[in-house]
mmCIF file of C-alpha atoms in Angstrom:
data_model
loop_
_atom_site.group_PDB
_atom_site.id
_atom_site.type_symbol
_atom_site.label_atom_id
_atom_site.label_comp_id
_atom_site.label_asym_id
_atom_site.label_seq_id
_atom_site.Cartn_x
_atom_site.Cartn_y
_atom_site.Cartn_z
ATOM 1 C CA MET A 14 -10.801 -15.577 11.424
ATOM 2 C CA PRO A 15 -14.369 -13.876 11.470
ATOM 3 C CA VAL A 16 -16.479 -14.573 8.413
ATOM 4 C CA ASP A 17 -16.841 -10.761 7.964
ATOM 5 C CA PHE A 18 -13.242 -10.616 7.270
ATOM 6 C CA PHE A 19 -13.338 -12.720 4.163
ATOM 7 C CA ALA A 20 -16.037 -10.198 2.621
ATOM 8 C CA PHE A 21 -13.400 -7.553 3.292
ATOM 9 C CA LEU A 22 -10.648 -9.571 1.644
ATOM 10 C CA THR A 23 -12.933 -10.045 -1.514
ATOM 11 C CA ALA A 24 -13.488 -6.389 -1.718
ATOM 12 C CA ARG A 25 -9.789 -5.895 -1.144
ATOM 13 C CA ALA A 26 -8.923 -8.330 -3.990
ATOM 14 C CA ALA A 27 -11.370 -6.609 -6.515
ATOM 15 C CA VAL A 28 -9.917 -3.048 -5.797
ATOM 16 C CA SER A 29 -6.478 -4.116 -6.039
ATOM 17 C CA LEU A 30 -7.045 -5.936 -9.323
ATOM 18 C CA VAL A 31 -8.635 -2.652 -10.533
ATOM 19 C CA THR A 32 -5.830 -0.547 -9.416
ATOM 20 C CA ALA A 33 -3.211 -2.766 -11.150
ATOM 21 C CA MET A 34 -5.343 -3.080 -14.451
ATOM 22 C CA LEU A 35 -5.932 0.824 -14.646
ATOM 23 C CA SER A 36 -2.207 1.544 -14.400
ATOM 24 C CA ILE A 37 -1.468 -0.731 -17.348
ATOM 25 C CA ALA A 38 -4.511 -0.069 -19.501
ATOM 26 C CA ILE A 39 -4.507 3.683 -19.280
ATOM 27 C CA GLY A 40 -0.847 3.855 -19.973
ATOM 28 C CA TRP A 41 -1.044 1.709 -22.953
ATOM 29 C CA HIS A 42 -4.138 3.679 -24.318
ATOM 30 C CA LEU A 43 -2.609 7.064 -23.891
ATOM 31 C CA TYR A 44 0.789 6.071 -25.368
ATOM 32 C CA GLN A 45 -0.886 4.450 -28.335
ATOM 33 C CA ASN A 46 -2.846 7.708 -28.850
ATOM 34 C CA SER A 47 -0.102 10.329 -28.366
ATOM 35 C CA GLY A 48 3.334 8.595 -28.328
ATOM 36 C CA ASP A 49 4.446 10.952 -25.747
ATOM 37 C CA PRO A 50 5.996 9.352 -22.550
ATOM 38 C CA PHE A 51 5.243 12.541 -20.625
ATOM 39 C CA ASP A 52 1.563 11.385 -20.650
ATOM 40 C CA LEU A 53 2.602 8.325 -18.625
ATOM 41 C CA ALA A 54 4.304 10.542 -16.086
ATOM 42 C CA LEU A 55 1.085 12.511 -15.887
ATOM 43 C CA VAL A 56 -0.993 9.351 -15.189
ATOM 44 C CA GLY A 57 0.982 8.684 -11.996
ATOM 45 C CA LEU A 58 0.978 12.368 -10.954
ATOM 46 C CA MET A 59 -2.763 12.635 -11.298
ATOM 47 C CA GLN A 60 -3.403 9.715 -9.061
ATOM 48 C CA ILE A 61 -0.709 10.545 -6.501
ATOM 49 C CA MET A 62 -1.337 14.304 -6.021
ATOM 50 C CA PRO A 63 -4.827 13.919 -4.249
ATOM 51 C CA ILE A 64 -3.246 11.776 -1.500
ATOM 52 C CA PHE A 65 -1.027 14.691 -0.734
ATOM 53 C CA LEU A 66 -3.369 17.656 -1.196
ATOM 54 C CA PHE A 67 -6.417 15.922 0.850
ATOM 55 C CA PHE A 68 -4.747 13.932 3.427
ATOM 56 C CA PHE A 69 -5.707 16.049 6.312
ATOM 57 C CA ILE A 70 -9.395 15.780 5.128
ATOM 58 C CA THR A 71 -9.237 12.038 4.208
ATOM 59 C CA GLY A 72 -7.970 11.125 7.742
ATOM 60 C CA TRP A 73 -10.524 13.306 9.443
ATOM 61 C CA ALA A 74 -13.424 11.854 7.228
ATOM 62 C CA THR A 75 -12.325 8.363 8.159
ATOM 63 C CA ASP A 76 -12.434 9.198 11.909
ATOM 64 C CA SER A 77 -15.554 11.055 11.697
ATOM 65 C CA LEU A 78 -17.928 9.281 9.118
ATOM 66 C CA PRO A 79 -19.259 5.502 9.250
ATOM 67 C CA ARG A 80 -16.057 3.681 7.857
ATOM 68 C CA LYS A 81 -18.221 0.993 6.082
ATOM 69 C CA ALA A 82 -20.333 3.703 4.479
ATOM 70 C CA LEU A 83 -17.310 5.350 3.208
ATOM 71 C CA LEU A 84 -15.881 2.401 1.623
ATOM 72 C CA ILE A 85 -19.034 1.705 -0.005
ATOM 73 C CA ILE A 86 -19.326 5.450 -1.447
ATOM 74 C CA CYS A 87 -15.713 5.195 -2.655
ATOM 75 C CA THR A 88 -16.278 1.984 -4.582
ATOM 76 C CA ILE A 89 -19.436 3.270 -6.146
ATOM 77 C CA THR A 90 -17.727 6.516 -7.121
ATOM 78 C CA ASP A 91 -14.911 4.777 -8.533
ATOM 79 C CA ALA A 92 -17.006 2.682 -10.762
ATOM 80 C CA VAL A 93 -18.749 5.758 -12.181
ATOM 81 C CA ILE A 94 -15.397 7.082 -12.867
ATOM 82 C CA LEU A 95 -14.274 4.026 -14.736
ATOM 83 C CA ILE A 96 -17.505 4.166 -16.884
ATOM 84 C CA GLY A 97 -16.485 7.897 -17.541
ATOM 85 C CA ILE A 98 -13.001 6.601 -18.672
ATOM 86 C CA THR A 99 -14.529 4.139 -20.889
ATOM 87 C CA MET A 100 -16.812 6.733 -22.590
ATOM 88 C CA ALA A 101 -13.903 9.175 -23.005
ATOM 89 C CA MET A 102 -11.887 6.500 -24.683
ATOM 90 C CA LEU A 103 -14.881 5.628 -26.965
ATOM 91 C CA ALA A 104 -15.062 9.298 -28.080
ATOM 92 C CA ASP A 105 -14.029 10.054 -31.668
ATOM 93 C CA ASP A 106 -11.327 12.414 -30.406
ATOM 94 C CA LEU A 107 -9.635 11.544 -27.204
ATOM 95 C CA ASN A 108 -9.751 14.516 -24.891
ATOM 96 C CA LEU A 109 -6.741 14.244 -22.614
ATOM 97 C CA THR A 110 -8.048 16.945 -20.351
ATOM 98 C CA VAL A 111 -11.061 14.737 -19.493
ATOM 99 C CA ILE A 112 -8.910 11.677 -18.978
ATOM 100 C CA PHE A 113 -6.633 13.281 -16.600
ATOM 101 C CA ALA A 114 -9.549 14.852 -14.864
ATOM 102 C CA LEU A 115 -11.092 11.481 -14.332
ATOM 103 C CA LEU A 116 -7.701 10.075 -13.189
ATOM 104 C CA PHE A 117 -7.396 12.960 -10.580
ATOM 105 C CA ALA A 118 -10.869 12.008 -9.366
ATOM 106 C CA HIS A 119 -9.932 8.268 -9.164
ATOM 107 C CA GLY A 120 -6.763 9.482 -7.164
ATOM 108 C CA GLY A 121 -9.100 11.580 -4.873
ATOM 109 C CA VAL A 122 -11.309 8.468 -4.227
ATOM 110 C CA LYS A 123 -8.103 6.408 -3.520
ATOM 111 C CA ALA A 124 -7.059 9.240 -1.002
ATOM 112 C CA PHE A 125 -10.330 8.588 0.971
ATOM 113 C CA TYR A 126 -10.268 4.738 0.410
ATOM 114 C CA THR A 127 -6.787 3.862 1.737
ATOM 115 C CA PRO A 128 -7.094 5.202 5.188
ATOM 116 C CA ALA A 129 -10.527 3.962 5.622
ATOM 117 C CA GLN A 130 -9.573 0.408 4.403
ATOM 118 C CA GLN A 131 -6.639 0.325 6.769
ATOM 119 C CA ALA A 132 -8.462 1.603 9.704
ATOM 120 C CA ILE A 133 -11.488 -0.592 9.565
ATOM 121 C CA ILE A 134 -9.471 -3.864 9.830
ATOM 122 C CA PRO A 135 -9.167 -3.681 13.650
ATOM 123 C CA ASN A 136 -13.054 -3.173 13.898
ATOM 124 C CA ILE A 137 -13.770 -6.384 12.209
ATOM 125 C CA VAL A 138 -11.169 -8.763 13.678
ATOM 126 C CA PRO A 139 -10.227 -9.074 17.489
ATOM 127 C CA PRO A 140 -6.728 -7.596 18.442
ATOM 128 C CA ALA A 141 -5.386 -11.052 18.833
ATOM 129 C CA MET A 142 -5.897 -11.872 15.187
ATOM 130 C CA LEU A 143 -5.020 -8.483 13.771
ATOM 131 C CA SER A 144 -1.454 -9.621 12.767
ATOM 132 C CA ARG A 145 -2.868 -12.539 10.888
ATOM 133 C CA ALA A 146 -5.462 -10.269 9.360
ATOM 134 C CA ILE A 147 -3.025 -7.724 8.086
ATOM 135 C CA ALA A 148 -0.680 -10.600 6.720
ATOM 136 C CA LEU A 149 -3.548 -11.802 4.822
ATOM 137 C CA ASN A 150 -4.644 -8.303 3.689
ATOM 138 C CA SER A 151 -1.149 -7.604 2.399
ATOM 139 C CA THR A 152 -0.828 -11.001 0.707
ATOM 140 C CA ILE A 153 -4.101 -10.495 -1.246
ATOM 141 C CA GLY A 154 -3.045 -7.066 -2.150
ATOM 142 C CA LYS A 155 0.384 -8.490 -3.575
ATOM 143 C CA VAL A 156 -1.302 -11.355 -5.301
ATOM 144 C CA PHE A 157 -3.919 -9.248 -7.183
ATOM 145 C CA ALA A 158 -1.590 -6.516 -7.857
ATOM 146 C CA THR A 159 0.612 -9.026 -9.680
ATOM 147 C CA ALA A 160 -2.332 -10.614 -11.587
ATOM 148 C CA GLY A 161 -3.771 -7.172 -12.610
ATOM 149 C CA PRO A 162 -1.191 -6.474 -15.331
ATOM 150 C CA LEU A 163 -1.692 -9.934 -16.821
ATOM 151 C CA LEU A 164 -5.365 -9.466 -16.876
ATOM 152 C CA ALA A 165 -5.204 -6.196 -18.296
ATOM 153 C CA GLY A 166 -2.886 -7.255 -21.006
ATOM 154 C CA VAL A 167 -5.341 -10.019 -22.138
ATOM 155 C CA LEU A 168 -8.434 -7.773 -21.885
ATOM 156 C CA ILE A 169 -6.780 -5.093 -23.871
ATOM 157 C CA THR A 170 -6.173 -7.551 -26.632
ATOM 158 C CA VAL A 171 -9.551 -9.092 -26.682
ATOM 159 C CA ILE A 172 -11.955 -5.965 -25.625
ATOM 160 C CA ASP A 173 -9.750 -3.069 -25.959
ATOM 161 C CA VAL A 174 -11.119 -0.062 -24.113
ATOM 162 C CA TYR A 175 -14.072 -1.818 -22.685
ATOM 163 C CA THR A 176 -11.505 -3.048 -20.210
ATOM 164 C CA TYR A 177 -12.484 -0.173 -18.257
ATOM 165 C CA LEU A 178 -16.023 -1.570 -17.974
ATOM 166 C CA VAL A 179 -14.618 -4.845 -16.536
ATOM 167 C CA ALA A 180 -13.020 -2.802 -14.057
ATOM 168 C CA ALA A 181 -15.975 -0.982 -13.195
ATOM 169 C CA GLY A 182 -17.778 -4.281 -12.778
ATOM 170 C CA LEU A 183 -15.150 -5.472 -10.314
ATOM 171 C CA MET A 184 -15.639 -2.196 -8.325
ATOM 172 C CA GLY A 185 -19.279 -3.251 -8.233
ATOM 173 C CA ILE A 186 -18.341 -6.619 -6.657
ATOM 174 C CA SER A 187 -16.279 -4.900 -4.062
ATOM 175 C CA THR A 188 -19.254 -2.653 -3.136
ATOM 176 C CA ILE A 189 -21.500 -5.800 -2.658
ATOM 177 C CA ALA A 190 -18.575 -7.329 -0.548
ATOM 178 C CA TYR A 191 -18.462 -4.229 1.711
ATOM 179 C CA LEU A 192 -22.287 -4.448 2.278
ATOM 180 C CA PHE A 193 -21.513 -7.773 4.164
ATOM 181 C CA LEU A 194 -19.326 -6.127 6.633
ATOM 182 C CA PRO A 195 -20.878 -5.966 10.207
ATOM 183 C CA LYS A 196 -22.353 -3.213 11.967
ATOM 184 C CA LEU A 197 -19.623 -1.526 14.027
ATOM 185 C CA THR A 198 -19.510 0.792 17.039
ATOM 186 C CA ARG A 199 -20.273 4.522 16.256
ATOM 187 C CA LEU A 200 -17.498 6.814 17.863
ATOM 188 C CA LYS A 201 -17.926 10.459 18.683
ATOM 189 C CA PRO A 202 -17.088 12.587 15.598
ATOM 190 C CA ALA A 203 -13.502 13.853 15.615
ATOM 191 C CA GLY A 204 -14.581 17.397 15.320
ATOM 192 C CA ARG A 205 -13.692 20.280 12.892
ATOM 193 C CA SER A 206 -11.019 22.391 14.510
ATOM 194 C CA LEU A 207 -7.636 22.321 13.132
ATOM 195 C CA ASP A 208 -6.181 20.561 15.878
ATOM 196 C CA MET A 209 -8.745 17.728 15.526
ATOM 197 C CA VAL A 210 -8.008 17.467 11.791
ATOM 198 C CA LEU A 211 -4.307 17.438 12.225
ATOM 199 C CA GLY A 212 -4.552 14.981 15.305
ATOM 200 C CA GLY A 213 -3.015 12.164 13.447
ATOM 201 C CA VAL A 214 0.202 14.287 12.891
ATOM 202 C CA ALA A 215 0.369 15.202 16.459
ATOM 203 C CA TYR A 216 -0.231 11.609 17.565
ATOM 204 C CA VAL A 217 2.500 10.232 15.346
ATOM 205 C CA ARG A 218 4.953 12.887 16.669
ATOM 206 C CA SER A 219 4.199 12.067 20.207
ATOM 207 C CA ASN A 220 4.308 8.218 20.115
ATOM 208 C CA SER A 221 7.794 7.038 19.440
ATOM 209 C CA ILE A 222 6.828 3.502 18.378
ATOM 210 C CA VAL A 223 4.405 4.666 15.708
ATOM 211 C CA LEU A 224 6.877 7.394 14.437
ATOM 212 C CA GLY A 225 9.635 4.750 14.404
ATOM 213 C CA ALA A 226 7.536 2.184 12.411
ATOM 214 C CA ILE A 227 6.401 5.035 9.892
ATOM 215 C CA ALA A 228 9.820 6.675 9.642
ATOM 216 C CA LEU A 229 11.712 3.283 9.111
ATOM 217 C CA ASP A 230 9.309 2.347 6.208
ATOM 218 C CA LEU A 231 9.779 5.882 4.676
ATOM 219 C CA PHE A 232 13.701 5.795 4.908
ATOM 220 C CA ILE A 233 14.494 2.182 4.167
ATOM 221 C CA VAL A 234 12.138 1.989 1.067
ATOM 222 C CA LEU A 235 13.368 5.525 -0.252
ATOM 223 C CA MET A 236 17.136 4.375 0.079
ATOM 224 C CA GLY A 237 16.767 0.782 -0.853
ATOM 225 C CA SER A 238 14.097 0.672 -3.865
ATOM 226 C CA VAL A 239 15.595 -1.425 -6.678
ATOM 227 C CA VAL A 240 12.380 -2.219 -8.734
ATOM 228 C CA THR A 241 12.563 0.751 -11.252
ATOM 229 C CA LEU A 242 16.160 -0.427 -12.220
ATOM 230 C CA LEU A 243 15.201 -4.023 -12.988
ATOM 231 C CA PRO A 244 14.875 -3.252 -16.749
ATOM 232 C CA VAL A 245 18.435 -1.983 -16.805
ATOM 233 C CA TYR A 246 19.617 -4.857 -14.791
ATOM 234 C CA ALA A 247 17.959 -7.337 -17.110
ATOM 235 C CA ALA A 248 19.340 -5.711 -20.361
ATOM 236 C CA ASP A 249 22.766 -4.710 -19.325
ATOM 237 C CA ILE A 250 23.908 -6.846 -16.234
ATOM 238 C CA LEU A 251 22.160 -10.139 -16.459
ATOM 239 C CA ASN A 252 21.821 -10.226 -20.136
ATOM 240 C CA VAL A 253 18.413 -11.445 -20.432
ATOM 241 C CA GLY A 254 15.252 -10.887 -22.460
ATOM 242 C CA PRO A 255 11.744 -9.335 -21.491
ATOM 243 C CA GLU A 256 10.326 -12.552 -20.373
ATOM 244 C CA SER A 257 13.135 -12.976 -17.707
ATOM 245 C CA LEU A 258 12.506 -9.386 -16.822
ATOM 246 C CA GLY A 259 8.941 -10.434 -16.031
ATOM 247 C CA VAL A 260 10.302 -13.230 -13.782
ATOM 248 C CA LEU A 261 12.567 -10.708 -12.029
ATOM 249 C CA ARG A 262 9.591 -8.374 -11.461
ATOM 250 C CA GLY A 263 7.529 -10.985 -10.045
ATOM 251 C CA MET A 264 10.038 -12.521 -7.419
ATOM 252 C CA PRO A 265 9.384 -9.816 -4.745
ATOM 253 C CA ALA A 266 5.800 -10.368 -4.900
ATOM 254 C CA LEU A 267 6.389 -14.019 -4.765
ATOM 255 C CA GLY A 268 8.381 -13.725 -1.783
ATOM 256 C CA GLY A 269 5.964 -11.542 -0.085
ATOM 257 C CA VAL A 270 3.019 -13.899 -0.845
ATOM 258 C CA VAL A 271 4.789 -16.966 0.507
ATOM 259 C CA VAL A 272 5.957 -15.229 3.687
ATOM 260 C CA GLY A 273 2.370 -13.469 4.107
ATOM 261 C CA LEU A 274 0.678 -16.841 3.976
ATOM 262 C CA GLY A 275 3.159 -18.273 6.549
ATOM 263 C CA LEU A 276 2.548 -15.247 8.997
ATOM 264 C CA ALA A 277 -1.155 -15.660 8.460
ATOM 265 C CA ALA A 278 -1.063 -19.205 9.615
ATOM 266 C CA LEU A 279 1.409 -18.725 12.716
ATOM 267 C CA PRO A 280 0.451 -17.516 16.189
ATOM 268 C CA PRO A 281 1.145 -13.952 17.169
ATOM 269 C CA MET A 282 4.752 -13.064 17.024
ATOM 270 C CA ARG A 283 6.939 -12.629 20.120
ATOM 271 C CA ARG A 284 10.018 -10.290 20.329
ATOM 272 C CA SER A 285 8.425 -8.185 17.563
ATOM 273 C CA GLY A 286 10.914 -5.406 17.728
ATOM 274 C CA LEU A 287 13.710 -7.735 17.314
ATOM 275 C CA CYS A 288 12.076 -9.452 14.345
ATOM 276 C CA LEU A 289 11.315 -6.206 12.806
ATOM 277 C CA PHE A 290 15.025 -5.098 12.830
ATOM 278 C CA ALA A 291 16.166 -8.583 11.670
ATOM 279 C CA ALA A 292 13.816 -8.259 8.814
ATOM 280 C CA LEU A 293 15.155 -4.874 7.939
ATOM 281 C CA LEU A 294 18.744 -6.067 8.082
ATOM 282 C CA VAL A 295 17.760 -9.093 5.672
ATOM 283 C CA PHE A 296 16.053 -6.630 3.237
ATOM 284 C CA ALA A 297 19.333 -4.507 3.152
ATOM 285 C CA ALA A 298 21.452 -7.556 2.627
ATOM 286 C CA SER A 299 19.297 -8.662 -0.154
ATOM 287 C CA ILE A 300 19.777 -5.540 -1.972
ATOM 288 C CA LEU A 301 23.557 -5.748 -1.716
ATOM 289 C CA VAL A 302 23.549 -9.304 -3.075
ATOM 290 C CA PHE A 303 21.273 -8.235 -5.967
ATOM 291 C CA ALA A 304 23.601 -5.118 -6.658
ATOM 292 C CA VAL A 305 26.812 -7.237 -7.315
ATOM 293 C CA SER A 306 25.138 -10.307 -8.764
ATOM 294 C CA THR A 307 25.660 -11.237 -12.392
ATOM 295 C CA ILE A 308 23.999 -14.581 -12.265
ATOM 296 C CA PHE A 309 20.333 -14.759 -13.128
ATOM 297 C CA TRP A 310 19.311 -17.217 -10.565
ATOM 298 C CA VAL A 311 21.226 -15.513 -7.676
ATOM 299 C CA SER A 312 19.465 -12.289 -8.599
ATOM 300 C CA LEU A 313 16.119 -14.098 -8.407
ATOM 301 C CA VAL A 314 16.852 -15.418 -4.973
ATOM 302 C CA ALA A 315 17.926 -12.059 -3.925
ATOM 303 C CA LEU A 316 14.705 -10.493 -5.164
ATOM 304 C CA PHE A 317 12.660 -13.394 -3.519
ATOM 305 C CA VAL A 318 14.336 -12.551 -0.199
ATOM 306 C CA TYR A 319 13.859 -8.848 -0.763
ATOM 307 C CA GLY A 320 10.032 -9.223 -1.111
ATOM 308 C CA ALA A 321 9.886 -11.907 1.948
ATOM 309 C CA ALA A 322 11.771 -9.575 4.206
ATOM 310 C CA ASP A 323 9.647 -6.597 3.281
ATOM 311 C CA MET A 324 6.568 -8.558 4.117
ATOM 312 C CA VAL A 325 7.860 -9.240 7.428
ATOM 313 C CA SER A 326 8.500 -5.788 8.214
ATOM 314 C CA VAL A 327 5.409 -4.414 6.578
ATOM 315 C CA ASN A 328 3.195 -6.919 8.697
ATOM 316 C CA ILE A 329 4.868 -5.786 11.938
ATOM 317 C CA ARG A 330 4.779 -2.171 11.117
ATOM 318 C CA MET A 331 1.224 -2.160 10.015
ATOM 319 C CA THR A 332 0.008 -4.275 12.803
ATOM 320 C CA LEU A 333 1.735 -2.044 15.455
ATOM 321 C CA ILE A 334 0.486 1.209 14.072
ATOM 322 C CA GLN A 335 -3.048 -0.168 14.060
ATOM 323 C CA LEU A 336 -2.906 -1.404 17.526
ATOM 324 C CA ALA A 337 -0.868 1.519 19.173
ATOM 325 C CA THR A 338 -3.451 3.894 17.647
ATOM 326 C CA PRO A 339 -6.651 4.649 19.387
ATOM 327 C CA ASP A 340 -9.654 3.803 17.190
ATOM 328 C CA HIS A 341 -10.825 7.553 17.027
ATOM 329 C CA LEU A 342 -7.385 8.424 15.490
ATOM 330 C CA ARG A 343 -6.706 5.428 13.172
ATOM 331 C CA GLY A 344 -8.248 7.257 9.901
ATOM 332 C CA ARG A 345 -5.853 10.268 10.356
ATOM 333 C CA VAL A 346 -2.721 8.211 11.401
ATOM 334 C CA SER A 347 -3.467 5.902 8.456
ATOM 335 C CA ALA A 348 -3.695 9.172 6.250
ATOM 336 C CA VAL A 349 -0.236 10.264 7.540
ATOM 337 C CA ASN A 350 1.198 6.777 6.917
ATOM 338 C CA ALA A 351 -0.376 6.770 3.221
ATOM 339 C CA ILE A 352 1.559 10.112 2.649
ATOM 340 C CA PHE A 353 4.833 8.508 3.752
ATOM 341 C CA ILE A 354 4.328 5.224 1.887
ATOM 342 C CA SER A 355 3.618 7.228 -1.265
ATOM 343 C CA SER A 356 6.637 9.594 -0.857
ATOM 344 C CA SER A 357 8.881 6.710 -0.214
ATOM 345 C CA ASN A 358 7.797 4.747 -3.183
ATOM 346 C CA GLU A 359 7.572 7.536 -5.778
ATOM 347 C CA MET A 360 10.788 9.382 -4.506
ATOM 348 C CA GLY A 361 12.644 6.037 -4.213
ATOM 349 C CA ASP A 362 12.175 5.402 -7.770
ATOM 350 C CA VAL A 363 13.184 9.121 -8.645
ATOM 351 C CA ARG A 364 16.328 8.580 -6.540
ATOM 352 C CA ALA A 365 17.307 5.288 -7.896
ATOM 353 C CA GLY A 366 16.704 6.448 -11.633
ATOM 354 C CA SER A 367 18.371 9.839 -11.220
ATOM 355 C CA ALA A 368 21.404 8.219 -9.462
ATOM 356 C CA ALA A 369 21.709 5.455 -11.803
ATOM 357 C CA ALA A 370 22.051 8.000 -14.728
ATOM 358 C CA LEU A 371 25.112 9.533 -12.895
ATOM 359 C CA LEU A 372 26.617 6.593 -11.021
ATOM 360 C CA GLY A 373 25.428 3.546 -12.985
ATOM 361 C CA PRO A 374 23.001 0.953 -11.731
ATOM 362 C CA VAL A 375 25.393 -1.408 -9.841
ATOM 363 C CA THR A 376 26.780 1.563 -7.803
ATOM 364 C CA THR A 377 23.397 3.049 -7.142
ATOM 365 C CA VAL A 378 21.787 -0.198 -5.882
ATOM 366 C CA PHE A 379 24.911 -0.972 -3.770
ATOM 367 C CA ILE A 380 24.915 2.393 -2.137
ATOM 368 C CA GLY A 381 21.043 2.205 -1.760
ATOM 369 C CA GLY A 382 21.776 -1.147 0.081
ATOM 370 C CA LEU A 383 24.330 0.332 2.333
ATOM 371 C CA ALA A 384 22.048 3.262 3.005
ATOM 372 C CA ALA A 385 19.355 0.867 3.924
ATOM 373 C CA LEU A 386 21.673 -1.114 6.243
ATOM 374 C CA GLY A 387 22.438 2.214 7.754
ATOM 375 C CA VAL A 388 18.696 3.066 8.353
ATOM 376 C CA ALA A 389 18.049 -0.350 10.054
ATOM 377 C CA ILE A 390 21.228 0.180 12.259
ATOM 378 C CA GLY A 391 20.459 3.845 13.066
ATOM 379 C CA GLY A 392 16.786 2.942 13.767
ATOM 380 C CA TRP A 393 17.994 0.308 16.389
ATOM 381 C CA TYR A 394 19.613 3.088 18.442
ATOM 382 C CA VAL A 395 17.102 5.866 17.727
ATOM 383 C CA PHE A 396 13.981 4.054 18.557
ATOM 384 C CA PRO A 397 14.650 1.906 21.732
ATOM 385 C CA LYS A 398 11.174 1.346 22.600
ATOM 386 C CA LEU A 399 10.553 -0.131 19.205
ATOM 387 C CA ARG A 400 13.497 -2.642 19.354
ATOM 388 C CA HIS A 401 12.307 -3.912 23.003
ATOM 389 C CA LEU A 402 8.723 -4.438 21.613
ATOM 390 C CA ASP A 403 7.613 -7.843 22.541
ATOM 391 C CA ARG A 404 3.947 -8.838 21.805
ATOM 392 C CA LEU A 405 2.201 -6.452 19.371
ATOM 393 C CA ALA A 406 -1.084 -6.957 21.225
ATOM 394 C CA ASP A 407 0.626 -5.159 24.311
ATOM 395 C CA LEU A 408 0.204 -1.991 22.366
ATOM 396 C CA CYS A 409 -3.649 -2.194 22.202
ATOM 397 C CA PRO A 410 -5.174 0.706 24.247
ATOM 398 C CA PRO A 411 -7.277 -0.340 27.262
ATOM 399 C CA ASP A 412 -10.569 0.468 25.584
ATOM 400 C CA GLU A 413 -10.004 -1.316 22.210
ATOM 401 C CA SER A 414 -11.321 -4.728 23.494
ATOM 402 C CA ARG A 415 -14.544 -2.959 24.209
ATOM 403 C CA ILE A 416 -14.378 -1.128 20.785
ATOM 404 C CA ASN A 417 -13.854 -4.308 19.003
ATOM 405 C CA GLY A 418 -16.413 -6.341 21.025
ATOM 406 C CA ASP A 419 -19.431 -4.002 20.552
ATOM 407 C CA LYS A 420 -20.847 -4.443 17.090
ATOM 408 C CA ASN A 421 -24.303 -3.316 17.635
ATOM 409 C CA ASP A 422 -24.234 0.086 16.265
ATOM 410 C CA GLN A 423 -23.471 1.335 12.929
ATOM 411 C CA ARG A 424 -19.904 2.612 12.493
#
């Protein structure tokens, strides 16, 4: 793996840690201030809205501006925002309008950062190593997203609102790490016409492999998400306390990390389409087992498999999306993918919570598992090119080796 990629992973780790820390810290401080749970909903809304509002601009920016420079600007801007949150928290009277405005700005930075972060990976590793690189990237994200809440809890206890200054410092580390990325090929700007700006949407619609990968991710997560119901399962089904809930919550991440490290060490996958659908079937089966389990250790195993299968499918999907997309479109396609991911995660939680209120948690999760199984089986028939896919490297456009090999100009 190129040395430059480890600088990228350092930045990725710092950003993932900050994102997870912020969600815990801001929720704690706002709820302590107002006691209103609706404020917690607004925290999530302010960070998600910019991804939907600006996706056509963020994708265009990733394909038109130097990606390395864009990542550096994003991390510097986020560090400033975090300093602003610190100052707002230190004020005598907490101004919620200012806090939510800063969170919206943070969401805006994330909207630009996400497609740039995804699109730059094929620019810094050769196509043959892309699958390993994405596995490592996903694994690092899961590890530090899991560590973030734990670190935030400790920091809130020790230094309270100055936790956001620590987060700003971590953003500074990510900025320094991005400075070590190589100079990359400058491509022709994408243009500013509506067709150019929406080029990612058009490409996804025209490419059945990319469309299949994105659509499967949307619907299987939308139908099969169980994380939001874990507190209900812990208290009412498994009859365990909050410490065991923490273990339940960590098992999907643990499964993903273990499998992610394995994928990073293995040679490029063969019969990728078959492996993808096998992972989706295992994912659905783990949901069904978790739904009916009343034994704590069985539920732990089911959630571990849930996270492990998800890591396999995410790795295949993300790799094929990057490889099948020409470099000049990667930012716009990544922005479209970010919309689908955000939709599936947020709407999946809404679906699970609202259905559980009507049907009960066990019935909700079991029906979700059946629906996920239906998505996997349906996708097998709807996307034949995807199921027949062998090596992911075969998707690489003809000019990509030239693009990845030429690193003499600033990208």
